[in-house]
Amino acid sequence: MLTSGNLVKTPGDRRWCHFDFGDLDELIAGETITGTPSVTATPTGLTIDSVAIISYSVGFWLGGGTLNSSYTLTCTISTSGGATLSRSTTVVVTQ
């Protein structure tokens, strides 16, 4: 699970990751994640694929990156009640 801490990986790592939204008031109240979640990296350079809703989480495969670089990874969802919610973390690429 990705949280407010850093995720450390090597350029060759391909890892299954997820952002958990289950602790947010909208989902606790019974709303669900709808539509197609967005997972983006800034700056570009990470590979993100197979984004999927898994209950109150958004899972995806994460790979790539440039050695000795940091990225901000952001996941944005929509809920059945009309809210738009985001979570972010930092990905650090090292050896």
mmCIF file of C-alpha atoms in Angstrom:
data_model
loop_
_atom_site.group_PDB
_atom_site.id
_atom_site.type_symbol
_atom_site.label_atom_id
_atom_site.label_comp_id
_atom_site.label_asym_id
_atom_site.label_seq_id
_atom_site.Cartn_x
_atom_site.Cartn_y
_atom_site.Cartn_z
ATOM 1 C CA MET A 1 0.000 0.000 0.000
ATOM 2 C CA LEU A 2 1.230 3.492 -0.777
ATOM 3 C CA THR A 3 0.996 6.068 1.990
ATOM 4 C CA SER A 4 2.477 9.432 2.789
ATOM 5 C CA GLY A 5 5.947 7.830 3.089
ATOM 6 C CA ASN A 6 8.359 7.153 0.238
ATOM 7 C CA LEU A 7 8.368 4.065 -1.961
ATOM 8 C CA VAL A 8 11.962 3.108 -2.815
ATOM 9 C CA LYS A 9 12.629 1.012 -5.941
ATOM 10 C CA THR A 10 15.351 0.263 -8.488
ATOM 11 C CA PRO A 11 14.922 1.096 -12.192
ATOM 12 C CA GLY A 12 14.424 -2.616 -12.954
ATOM 13 C CA ASP A 13 11.745 -3.265 -10.314
ATOM 14 C CA ARG A 14 8.189 -3.925 -11.464
ATOM 15 C CA ARG A 15 5.925 -3.872 -8.419
ATOM 16 C CA TRP A 16 2.215 -4.260 -7.710
ATOM 17 C CA CYS A 17 1.113 -1.227 -5.696
ATOM 18 C CA HIS A 18 -2.143 0.217 -4.470
ATOM 19 C CA PHE A 19 -3.598 3.362 -2.983
ATOM 20 C CA ASP A 20 -6.167 2.679 -0.232
ATOM 21 C CA PHE A 21 -9.094 5.111 -0.002
ATOM 22 C CA GLY A 22 -11.099 3.090 2.554
ATOM 23 C CA ASP A 23 -10.498 5.516 5.421
ATOM 24 C CA LEU A 24 -12.129 8.500 3.679
ATOM 25 C CA ASP A 25 -15.519 9.719 4.944
ATOM 26 C CA GLU A 26 -17.226 9.349 1.566
ATOM 27 C CA LEU A 27 -16.378 5.648 1.305
ATOM 28 C CA ILE A 28 -17.040 4.964 4.997
ATOM 29 C CA ALA A 29 -20.527 6.428 4.401
ATOM 30 C CA GLY A 30 -21.183 3.824 1.680
ATOM 31 C CA GLU A 31 -20.113 5.501 -1.551
ATOM 32 C CA THR A 32 -18.084 3.435 -4.028
ATOM 33 C CA ILE A 33 -15.232 4.191 -6.418
ATOM 34 C CA THR A 34 -16.628 4.650 -9.934
ATOM 35 C CA GLY A 35 -15.324 5.244 -13.440
ATOM 36 C CA THR A 36 -11.675 4.914 -14.375
ATOM 37 C CA PRO A 37 -9.174 6.005 -11.708
ATOM 38 C CA SER A 38 -6.158 8.038 -12.807
ATOM 39 C CA VAL A 39 -2.614 7.199 -11.657
ATOM 40 C CA THR A 40 0.063 9.632 -12.851
ATOM 41 C CA ALA A 41 3.740 10.329 -12.164
ATOM 42 C CA THR A 42 5.462 13.709 -12.188
ATOM 43 C CA PRO A 43 7.890 14.077 -13.841
ATOM 44 C CA THR A 44 7.293 11.404 -16.467
ATOM 45 C CA GLY A 45 9.490 8.318 -16.540
ATOM 46 C CA LEU A 46 7.672 5.694 -14.485
ATOM 47 C CA THR A 47 5.618 2.984 -16.188
ATOM 48 C CA ILE A 48 2.089 2.613 -14.783
ATOM 49 C CA ASP A 49 -0.255 -0.041 -16.155
ATOM 50 C CA SER A 50 -3.164 -2.373 -15.370
ATOM 51 C CA VAL A 51 -4.931 0.200 -13.170
ATOM 52 C CA ALA A 52 -7.878 -1.482 -11.436
ATOM 53 C CA ILE A 53 -10.436 -0.746 -8.728
ATOM 54 C CA ILE A 54 -10.190 -3.317 -5.939
ATOM 55 C CA SER A 55 -12.913 -2.625 -3.385
ATOM 56 C CA TYR A 56 -11.841 0.659 -1.712
ATOM 57 C CA SER A 57 -8.372 0.654 -3.316
ATOM 58 C CA VAL A 58 -6.825 1.344 -6.705
ATOM 59 C CA GLY A 59 -4.150 -1.186 -7.717
ATOM 60 C CA PHE A 60 -1.608 -0.957 -10.536
ATOM 61 C CA TRP A 61 1.771 -2.192 -11.758
ATOM 62 C CA LEU A 62 4.641 0.289 -11.321
ATOM 63 C CA GLY A 63 7.983 0.040 -13.128
ATOM 64 C CA GLY A 64 10.797 2.017 -14.683
ATOM 65 C CA GLY A 65 12.211 5.294 -13.500
ATOM 66 C CA THR A 66 15.609 6.933 -13.774
ATOM 67 C CA LEU A 67 18.321 6.122 -11.245
ATOM 68 C CA ASN A 68 18.690 8.762 -8.479
ATOM 69 C CA SER A 69 15.369 10.415 -9.369
ATOM 70 C CA SER A 70 12.245 11.167 -7.339
ATOM 71 C CA TYR A 71 8.682 11.168 -8.635
ATOM 72 C CA THR A 72 5.350 12.267 -7.239
ATOM 73 C CA LEU A 73 2.797 9.521 -7.824
ATOM 74 C CA THR A 74 -0.841 10.658 -7.654
ATOM 75 C CA CYS A 75 -4.045 8.617 -7.787
ATOM 76 C CA THR A 76 -7.373 10.377 -8.383
ATOM 77 C CA ILE A 77 -10.775 8.711 -8.076
ATOM 78 C CA SER A 78 -14.424 9.631 -8.467
ATOM 79 C CA THR A 79 -17.088 8.312 -6.108
ATOM 80 C CA SER A 80 -20.698 7.321 -6.643
ATOM 81 C CA GLY A 81 -21.717 10.429 -4.660
ATOM 82 C CA GLY A 82 -19.859 12.787 -7.018
ATOM 83 C CA ALA A 83 -16.699 13.441 -4.981
ATOM 84 C CA THR A 84 -13.249 13.622 -6.580
ATOM 85 C CA LEU A 85 -10.517 12.441 -4.216
ATOM 86 C CA SER A 86 -6.712 12.156 -4.571
ATOM 87 C CA ARG A 87 -3.805 10.531 -2.779
ATOM 88 C CA SER A 88 -0.101 11.128 -3.482
ATOM 89 C CA THR A 89 3.234 9.653 -2.459
ATOM 90 C CA THR A 90 6.869 9.951 -3.457
ATOM 91 C CA VAL A 91 8.720 7.267 -5.412
ATOM 92 C CA VAL A 92 12.520 7.301 -5.088
ATOM 93 C CA VAL A 93 14.567 5.334 -7.631
ATOM 94 C CA THR A 94 17.900 4.059 -6.245
ATOM 95 C CA GLN A 95 20.144 1.006 -6.597
#
